[in-house]
């Protein structure tokens, strides 16, 4: 076939475009059509038609058809020498006939297709030939980037015949020969790009146009260059002064990545231009002090004081906060930056030495700043605040929390409208080479799995680095998602200033020692351009050094003044035992309950679920308010009191055990509806989201959110309590120690299903013992309550108590629907949370043994067949395990005048559970002559049995021992 009918023209046009980019990608019969030269479609293609006309011309500067053949022809191959007959004079031979037009068209199409492949290669693999390493290593390159290795060979003559408009490029030029040098400089210069992996077509097209047009690369004016040099001088001068003044002390110098500070300046300024009010930064230790000084504006004196504090306690005596609870390169701070667009707050999150652990915390803080919690559903505006993550090149691909955090980027409950990720690429770990640290070419390759654009830039080209920020920020603004900048530099010193890099990387260390700093290189460039003189460059350095010296001298005059130096931990305010009113009037609870059971007209609730929910209506009068209903009423009562609530976790909308159902789904059309978000009198937001199936990032996110939203009750629920094992870093480094280290606390509430019900080792224990081991100085609250009303009051107390503390709740599984664990309306309307619950059925005069327990095992004891005969045993419940209710326990023990024995009963093995953490408290409560005994599982390496029958047998043994003489 030679022509295409109208019905197939659109399809054929698409195939032609595909052919021009990759001939092998189309079926052979279509390839033959396009290459035949007889197709109307080819003849009418924009650009190709005019090119075919030009190819037939032999004047006016245009090459005739035969020139194409010559331009693309391979060089002749020499034949073996053979005797030749003597040539006889003849008439001049006629010129060779011109190739047929179809052959020329075929060659032309093949050349255009090769050119398209070349453009695609630059966009896809140009980074492999880019000059990204400041230390000068040779890029690996790629054969697809070499025009003369294509088929046909794109010789310079042939390049001049291919119109640029056919190639879809955005650099200026008439032909491939014009645009190719610019493409090479764009994709293979000191900046490089990875974007062709992105699955979103619009994003790819936008990025190509933005990169190739140079839209976000501008020529710096002389005054801009001078300001950039001054900034680099401040950055370098700060590090050098610290090294001279405090020889051998750790500072984790930024040198080798100095341009990171101007890049942050640029990002913050652009955020302010876009209407942002806050930028939240997360970073590890490398360069942190420089960022504190120059990005957040922390006075030099405060940083110098931290260094002096390592030498003499007098240096920190004048600090009204006393001695710090963490090393100086972990501390967070907040500052206000003045920009041409207005003032903007910059917050640097406190961070432990788990390098990337702060990533989700930063995202959570940012989300909290973006959320209007005065609206019912928590209106989210990502323009209000922006997060910036500074990663290490070894940590970014290796720390699992990075992937977990990236996975949150576009999720409805977690998105922050795009994070700027900046990889501070030293090209080395502590001492580990990249080939031993990752299985990918670049440290940034993880981001490809999340469809994020990656901009590589040489850290010794400060102007290119700022252009990278502008492009990344524009992408964030346009598409509201993350972007990654891989800032390739080096580490001028070892991992820290006490480390000798030459022990393990002798060649790199020697090369770095010879390497001029980026400030020196840029200064020389400006000198060569006539923008500054050598004298002005030296004067800049002297001014910075003088400023630092003066600050240091001012600091020294304050040594020994002010309040005595005390450990930071000594200033932790005590958790209040305040009499928070948690009861809610019965009529208010009835009204809320009615609203929580109301759905819009036409909304069809699942028939089975509708019956379960309807029971909640009668429960207020008949009793039997279960766990889910009590929780929902607690949340609703807080919302009408103006307290925002955020609840997230694994399957949280329904609840792992199908007990909650805060979000209903129409059984006819799947539409979701949350009655709790439609309360008539609510004046605060209720956010509820199912989380991804990960723990560390999700829990870290909620911790960050809760720190930035201290007025809100923020709760995270694990599918099973042992899942919190996956978030142990967040627990250890933030939740339990943040108050001691950084004076930072929150109301974050962990709901961890816990209880031995025969589900095996992994789904029995929420590792209560770990939280109790970490509990000190009233840093957290740990509770294992036994009734729905207790949970109701606990949640309200957590939200209303003036002294915020994280709350760890061992939530039940079987008790969620256990009739005996249900409550009556008066329990919610007239009572309060009780840290210890006595035995109202016991005759105090008869009691010889007080059996104490916590949580679900209480019902195993009181429901056992031996319980009616054991009237000499009283069974008490310790609902709050930390802070331990000393006074309430003393009152309970004192209520039994003939007590002989106190028995602590727990389901957990003796080396787990609460026993080892509270034993000393129980001993303190013992009257004279009363002995203390443990009943539970023996010491074990695994929490529980794997078989239900073995579980039942062991559970029965424990209870019989608790009740038997």
Tab-separated table of N, CA and C in Angstrom, residues 14-128:
chain	number	residue	atom	x	y	z
A	14	UNK	N	0.552	8.711	14.033
A	14	UNK	CA	1.192	8.348	15.302
A	14	UNK	C	2.327	7.365	15.077
A	15	UNK	N	2.115	6.415	14.149
A	15	UNK	CA	3.178	5.457	13.852
A	15	UNK	C	4.373	6.139	13.211
A	16	UNK	N	4.116	7.153	12.368
A	16	UNK	CA	5.225	7.863	11.747
A	16	UNK	C	6.056	8.583	12.801
A	17	UNK	N	5.389	9.222	13.764
A	17	UNK	CA	6.130	9.891	14.846
A	17	UNK	C	6.961	8.873	15.615
A	18	UNK	N	6.374	7.706	15.839
A	18	UNK	CA	7.103	6.663	16.553
A	18	UNK	C	8.279	6.168	15.716
A	19	UNK	N	8.064	6.059	14.399
A	19	UNK	CA	9.134	5.631	13.505
A	19	UNK	C	10.295	6.613	13.530
A	20	UNK	N	9.974	7.903	13.523
A	20	UNK	CA	11.030	8.914	13.504
A	20	UNK	C	11.881	8.853	14.759
A	21	UNK	N	11.274	8.411	15.858
A	21	UNK	CA	12.038	8.313	17.103
A	21	UNK	C	12.782	6.989	17.188
A	22	UNK	N	12.157	5.913	16.676
A	22	UNK	CA	12.795	4.597	16.750
A	22	UNK	C	12.214	3.719	15.651
A	23	UNK	N	12.868	3.593	14.497
A	23	UNK	CA	12.325	2.823	13.372
A	23	UNK	C	11.979	1.383	13.738
A	24	UNK	N	12.769	0.782	14.633
A	24	UNK	CA	12.545	-0.629	14.955
A	24	UNK	C	11.277	-0.838	15.769
A	25	UNK	N	10.676	0.250	16.245
A	25	UNK	CA	9.515	0.122	17.123
A	25	UNK	C	8.213	-0.068	16.359
A	26	UNK	N	8.221	0.092	15.027
A	26	UNK	CA	6.983	-0.031	14.255
A	26	UNK	C	7.035	-1.322	13.437
A	27	UNK	N	5.874	-1.879	13.062
A	27	UNK	CA	5.848	-3.116	12.258
A	27	UNK	C	6.581	-2.937	10.938
A	28	UNK	N	7.092	-4.038	10.434
A	28	UNK	CA	7.939	-3.985	9.236
A	28	UNK	C	7.197	-3.433	8.024
A	29	UNK	N	5.883	-3.743	7.881
A	29	UNK	CA	5.162	-3.258	6.712
A	29	UNK	C	4.996	-1.736	6.737
A	30	UNK	N	4.845	-1.189	7.952
A	30	UNK	CA	4.764	0.277	8.058
A	30	UNK	C	6.132	0.902	7.818
A	31	UNK	N	7.166	0.236	8.326
A	31	UNK	CA	8.510	0.751	8.092
A	31	UNK	C	8.807	0.788	6.583
A	32	UNK	N	8.378	-0.244	5.856
A	32	UNK	CA	8.598	-0.276	4.403
A	32	UNK	C	7.839	0.848	3.712
A	33	UNK	N	6.623	1.125	4.205
A	33	UNK	CA	5.837	2.219	3.612
A	33	UNK	C	6.544	3.550	3.789
A	34	UNK	N	6.979	3.814	5.020
A	34	UNK	CA	7.616	5.106	5.287
A	34	UNK	C	8.911	5.257	4.494
A	35	UNK	N	9.623	4.177	4.328
A	35	UNK	CA	10.919	4.251	3.654
A	35	UNK	C	10.815	4.153	2.130
A	36	UNK	N	9.588	3.918	1.623
A	36	UNK	CA	9.429	3.778	0.173
A	36	UNK	C	9.497	5.119	-0.543
A	37	UNK	N	9.182	6.175	0.208
A	37	UNK	CA	9.197	7.506	-0.399
A	37	UNK	C	7.965	7.807	-1.204
A	38	UNK	N	7.011	6.876	-1.288
A	38	UNK	CA	5.832	7.098	-2.121
A	38	UNK	C	4.578	7.365	-1.302
A	39	UNK	N	4.742	7.588	-0.001
A	39	UNK	CA	3.583	7.770	0.859
A	39	UNK	C	3.181	9.238	0.943
A	40	UNK	N	1.884	9.503	0.776
A	40	UNK	CA	1.387	10.869	0.950
A	40	UNK	C	1.635	11.356	2.375
A	41	UNK	N	1.520	10.431	3.310
A	41	UNK	CA	1.695	10.800	4.711
A	41	UNK	C	3.076	11.387	4.959
A	42	UNK	N	4.112	10.751	4.396
A	42	UNK	CA	5.467	11.259	4.548
A	42	UNK	C	5.615	12.592	3.834
A	43	UNK	N	5.041	12.660	2.647
A	43	UNK	CA	5.201	13.879	1.849
A	43	UNK	C	4.527	15.079	2.482
A	44	UNK	N	3.489	14.837	3.290
A	44	UNK	CA	2.753	15.962	3.892
A	44	UNK	C	3.126	16.191	5.341
A	45	UNK	N	4.090	15.436	5.870
A	45	UNK	CA	4.494	15.643	7.267
A	45	UNK	C	5.151	17.014	7.417
A	46	UNK	N	4.755	17.805	8.444
A	46	UNK	CA	5.371	19.131	8.631
A	46	UNK	C	6.889	19.014	8.713
A	47	UNK	N	7.574	19.804	7.972
A	47	UNK	CA	9.029	19.777	8.009
A	47	UNK	C	9.612	18.802	7.012
A	48	UNK	N	9.116	17.554	6.980
A	48	UNK	CA	9.644	16.574	6.040
A	48	UNK	C	9.329	16.967	4.598
A	49	UNK	N	8.124	17.520	4.368
A	49	UNK	CA	7.746	17.898	3.000
A	49	UNK	C	8.708	18.939	2.442
A	50	UNK	N	8.969	19.979	3.263
A	50	UNK	CA	9.884	21.031	2.802
A	50	UNK	C	11.300	20.488	2.626
A	51	UNK	N	11.695	19.594	3.524
A	51	UNK	CA	13.032	19.023	3.413
A	51	UNK	C	13.184	18.215	2.124
A	52	UNK	N	12.138	17.482	1.751
A	52	UNK	CA	12.196	16.713	0.510
A	52	UNK	C	12.322	17.633	-0.712
A	53	UNK	N	11.648	18.792	-0.633
A	53	UNK	CA	11.782	19.751	-1.724
A	53	UNK	C	13.219	20.243	-1.824
A	54	UNK	N	13.784	20.571	-0.689
A	54	UNK	CA	15.150	21.102	-0.696
A	54	UNK	C	16.138	20.088	-1.241
A	55	UNK	N	15.858	18.831	-0.948
A	55	UNK	CA	16.799	17.808	-1.384
A	55	UNK	C	16.874	17.676	-2.903
A	56	UNK	N	15.831	18.135	-3.583
A	56	UNK	CA	15.842	18.047	-5.046
A	56	UNK	C	16.493	19.260	-5.709
A	57	UNK	N	16.781	20.283	-4.910
A	57	UNK	CA	17.374	21.496	-5.468
A	57	UNK	C	18.889	21.353	-5.528
A	58	UNK	N	19.529	22.025	-6.497
A	58	UNK	CA	20.979	21.933	-6.623
A	58	UNK	C	21.631	23.303	-6.574
A	59	UNK	N	20.917	24.269	-6.102
A	59	UNK	CA	21.497	25.615	-6.010
A	59	UNK	C	20.983	26.321	-4.789
A	60	UNK	N	21.281	27.607	-4.740
A	60	UNK	CA	20.816	28.447	-3.632
A	60	UNK	C	21.265	27.913	-2.276
A	61	UNK	N	22.412	27.316	-2.258
A	61	UNK	CA	22.952	26.878	-0.966
A	61	UNK	C	22.428	25.555	-0.496
A	62	UNK	N	21.592	24.863	-1.263
A	62	UNK	CA	21.026	23.602	-0.809
A	62	UNK	C	21.718	22.441	-1.496
A	63	UNK	N	21.938	21.400	-0.754
A	63	UNK	CA	22.638	20.241	-1.312
A	63	UNK	C	21.709	19.430	-2.192
A	64	UNK	N	22.188	18.956	-3.332
A	64	UNK	CA	21.376	18.059	-4.143
A	64	UNK	C	21.272	16.699	-3.477
A	65	UNK	N	20.412	15.890	-4.058
A	65	UNK	CA	20.156	14.592	-3.460
A	65	UNK	C	21.419	13.771	-3.297
A	66	UNK	N	22.311	13.834	-4.294
A	66	UNK	CA	23.495	12.978	-4.203
A	66	UNK	C	24.375	13.356	-3.015
A	67	UNK	N	24.279	14.623	-2.592
A	67	UNK	CA	25.101	15.030	-1.444
A	67	UNK	C	24.722	14.261	-0.195
A	68	UNK	N	23.430	13.927	-0.077
A	68	UNK	CA	22.999	13.160	1.088
A	68	UNK	C	23.670	11.801	1.098
A	69	UNK	N	23.682	11.190	-0.068
A	69	UNK	CA	24.311	9.875	-0.144
A	69	UNK	C	25.785	9.952	0.196
A	70	UNK	N	26.452	10.988	-0.308
A	70	UNK	CA	27.874	11.147	-0.015
A	70	UNK	C	28.087	11.413	1.464
A	71	UNK	N	27.206	12.268	2.061
A	71	UNK	CA	27.375	12.641	3.474
A	71	UNK	C	27.267	11.442	4.388
A	72	UNK	N	26.398	10.508	4.005
A	72	UNK	CA	26.173	9.366	4.890
A	72	UNK	C	26.935	8.128	4.481
A	73	UNK	N	27.595	8.205	3.296
A	73	UNK	CA	28.243	6.993	2.792
A	73	UNK	C	29.454	6.626	3.633
A	74	UNK	N	29.668	5.343	3.832
A	74	UNK	CA	30.869	4.920	4.565
A	74	UNK	C	32.111	5.141	3.717
A	75	UNK	N	33.271	5.290	4.326
A	75	UNK	CA	34.489	5.487	3.550
A	75	UNK	C	34.768	4.256	2.688
A	76	UNK	N	35.355	4.455	1.484
A	76	UNK	CA	35.614	3.311	0.600
A	76	UNK	C	36.632	2.364	1.226
A	77	UNK	N	36.451	1.100	0.916
A	77	UNK	CA	37.371	0.076	1.411
A	77	UNK	C	38.377	-0.235	0.312
A	78	UNK	N	39.650	-0.161	0.633
A	78	UNK	CA	40.694	-0.403	-0.383
A	78	UNK	C	40.656	-1.845	-0.851
A	79	UNK	N	40.692	-2.032	-2.169
A	79	UNK	CA	40.687	-3.389	-2.735
A	79	UNK	C	42.117	-3.915	-2.819
A	80	UNK	N	42.239	-5.207	-2.967
A	80	UNK	CA	43.575	-5.808	-3.114
A	80	UNK	C	44.198	-5.332	-4.414
A	81	UNK	N	45.477	-4.975	-4.410
A	81	UNK	CA	46.112	-4.483	-5.630
A	81	UNK	C	46.206	-5.578	-6.680
A	82	UNK	N	45.727	-5.251	-7.867
A	82	UNK	CA	45.820	-6.187	-8.993
A	82	UNK	C	46.359	-5.432	-10.197
A	83	UNK	N	46.985	-6.127	-11.109
A	83	UNK	CA	47.474	-5.441	-12.323
A	83	UNK	C	46.296	-4.809	-13.057
A	84	UNK	N	46.491	-3.587	-13.501
A	84	UNK	CA	45.446	-2.861	-14.209
A	84	UNK	C	45.897	-2.636	-15.648
A	85	UNK	N	44.965	-2.755	-16.569
A	85	UNK	CA	45.327	-2.459	-17.971
A	85	UNK	C	45.597	-0.980	-18.141
A	86	UNK	N	46.434	-0.673	-19.117
A	86	UNK	CA	46.750	0.725	-19.380
A	86	UNK	C	45.511	1.416	-19.915
A	87	UNK	N	45.171	2.513	-19.299
A	87	UNK	CA	43.970	3.237	-19.714
A	87	UNK	C	44.193	3.886	-21.063
A	88	UNK	N	43.154	3.799	-21.900
A	88	UNK	CA	43.199	4.423	-23.217
A	88	UNK	C	42.430	5.726	-23.171
A	89	UNK	N	42.942	6.744	-23.877
A	89	UNK	CA	42.221	8.012	-23.888
A	89	UNK	C	40.829	7.815	-24.472
A	90	UNK	N	39.848	8.283	-23.737
A	90	UNK	CA	38.465	8.207	-24.201
A	90	UNK	C	37.792	9.530	-23.951
A	91	UNK	N	36.630	9.617	-24.451
A	91	UNK	CA	35.845	10.834	-24.197
A	91	UNK	C	35.484	10.889	-22.710
A	92	UNK	N	35.287	12.087	-22.252
A	92	UNK	CA	34.933	12.272	-20.837
A	92	UNK	C	33.673	11.477	-20.498
A	93	UNK	N	33.772	10.753	-19.353
A	93	UNK	CA	32.621	9.943	-18.940
A	93	UNK	C	31.495	10.841	-18.441
A	94	UNK	N	30.267	10.475	-18.691
A	94	UNK	CA	29.147	11.292	-18.184
A	94	UNK	C	29.094	11.197	-16.662
A	95	UNK	N	28.589	12.226	-15.982
A	95	UNK	CA	28.471	12.156	-14.509
A	95	UNK	C	27.532	11.041	-14.109
A	96	UNK	N	27.761	10.481	-12.919
A	96	UNK	CA	26.886	9.376	-12.482
A	96	UNK	C	25.454	9.872	-12.323
A	97	UNK	N	24.552	8.979	-12.579
A	97	UNK	CA	23.132	9.355	-12.438
A	97	UNK	C	22.814	9.579	-10.967
A	98	UNK	N	21.967	10.568	-10.732
A	98	UNK	CA	21.541	10.852	-9.350
A	98	UNK	C	20.722	9.686	-8.824
A	99	UNK	N	20.853	9.383	-7.535
A	99	UNK	CA	20.042	8.304	-6.971
A	99	UNK	C	18.563	8.595	-7.175
A	100	UNK	N	17.818	7.567	-7.206
A	100	UNK	CA	16.376	7.757	-7.339
A	100	UNK	C	15.831	8.463	-6.118
A	101	UNK	N	14.783	9.213	-6.341
A	101	UNK	CA	14.180	9.965	-5.235
A	101	UNK	C	13.768	9.076	-4.077
A	102	UNK	N	13.175	7.900	-4.307
A	102	UNK	CA	12.810	7.048	-3.167
A	102	UNK	C	14.003	6.681	-2.298
A	103	UNK	N	15.160	6.457	-2.881
A	103	UNK	CA	16.348	6.113	-2.084
A	103	UNK	C	16.759	7.290	-1.218
A	104	UNK	N	16.656	8.492	-1.771
A	104	UNK	CA	17.012	9.681	-0.996
A	104	UNK	C	16.063	9.874	0.181
A	105	UNK	N	14.779	9.662	-0.110
A	105	UNK	CA	13.803	9.812	0.972
A	105	UNK	C	14.053	8.774	2.068
A	106	UNK	N	14.361	7.566	1.662
A	106	UNK	CA	14.638	6.520	2.649
A	106	UNK	C	15.827	6.895	3.524
A	107	UNK	N	16.877	7.418	2.889
A	107	UNK	CA	18.055	7.836	3.641
A	107	UNK	C	17.720	8.994	4.568
A	108	UNK	N	16.931	9.914	4.057
A	108	UNK	CA	16.538	11.068	4.862
A	108	UNK	C	15.765	10.648	6.106
A	109	UNK	N	14.775	9.786	5.891
A	109	UNK	CA	13.973	9.348	7.030
A	109	UNK	C	14.839	8.625	8.059
A	110	UNK	N	15.741	7.803	7.573
A	110	UNK	CA	16.632	7.097	8.497
A	110	UNK	C	17.494	8.080	9.278
A	111	UNK	N	17.952	9.153	8.609
A	111	UNK	CA	18.780	10.154	9.290
A	111	UNK	C	17.970	10.914	10.337
A	112	UNK	N	16.739	11.279	9.971
A	112	UNK	CA	15.884	11.982	10.949
A	112	UNK	C	15.606	11.075	12.141
A	113	UNK	N	15.315	9.805	11.860
A	113	UNK	CA	15.076	8.868	12.954
A	113	UNK	C	16.307	8.742	13.846
A	114	UNK	N	17.492	8.704	13.231
A	114	UNK	CA	18.722	8.640	14.026
A	114	UNK	C	18.880	9.899	14.873
A	115	UNK	N	18.538	11.040	14.292
A	115	UNK	CA	18.634	12.292	15.047
A	115	UNK	C	17.675	12.289	16.228
A	116	UNK	N	16.465	11.743	16.015
A	116	UNK	CA	15.517	11.645	17.123
A	116	UNK	C	16.070	10.752	18.233
A	117	UNK	N	16.707	9.659	17.807
A	117	UNK	CA	17.302	8.772	18.816
A	117	UNK	C	18.429	9.471	19.556
A	118	UNK	N	19.159	10.307	18.850
A	118	UNK	CA	20.257	11.034	19.485
A	118	UNK	C	19.718	12.009	20.527
A	119	UNK	N	18.663	12.727	20.183
A	119	UNK	CA	18.052	13.652	21.147
A	119	UNK	C	17.554	12.880	22.361
A	120	UNK	N	16.878	11.754	22.105
A	120	UNK	CA	16.390	10.933	23.219
A	120	UNK	C	17.551	10.444	24.083
A	121	UNK	N	18.654	10.082	23.440
A	121	UNK	CA	19.820	9.607	24.192
A	121	UNK	C	20.361	10.700	25.097
A	122	UNK	N	20.422	11.940	24.606
A	122	UNK	CA	20.917	13.022	25.454
A	122	UNK	C	19.997	13.251	26.644
A	123	UNK	N	18.698	13.166	26.391
A	123	UNK	CA	17.758	13.365	27.495
A	123	UNK	C	17.817	12.225	28.497
A	124	UNK	N	18.086	11.031	28.006
A	124	UNK	CA	18.040	9.854	28.876
A	124	UNK	C	19.393	9.517	29.489
A	125	UNK	N	20.464	9.647	28.698
A	125	UNK	CA	21.778	9.197	29.155
A	125	UNK	C	22.833	10.301	29.186
A	126	UNK	N	22.411	11.531	28.936
A	126	UNK	CA	23.381	12.624	28.946
A	126	UNK	C	24.116	12.749	30.262
A	127	UNK	N	23.461	12.384	31.345
A	127	UNK	CA	24.097	12.484	32.667
A	127	UNK	C	25.341	11.617	32.765
A	128	UNK	N	25.411	10.567	31.946
A	128	UNK	CA	26.581	9.687	32.006
A	128	UNK	C	27.837	10.357	31.453
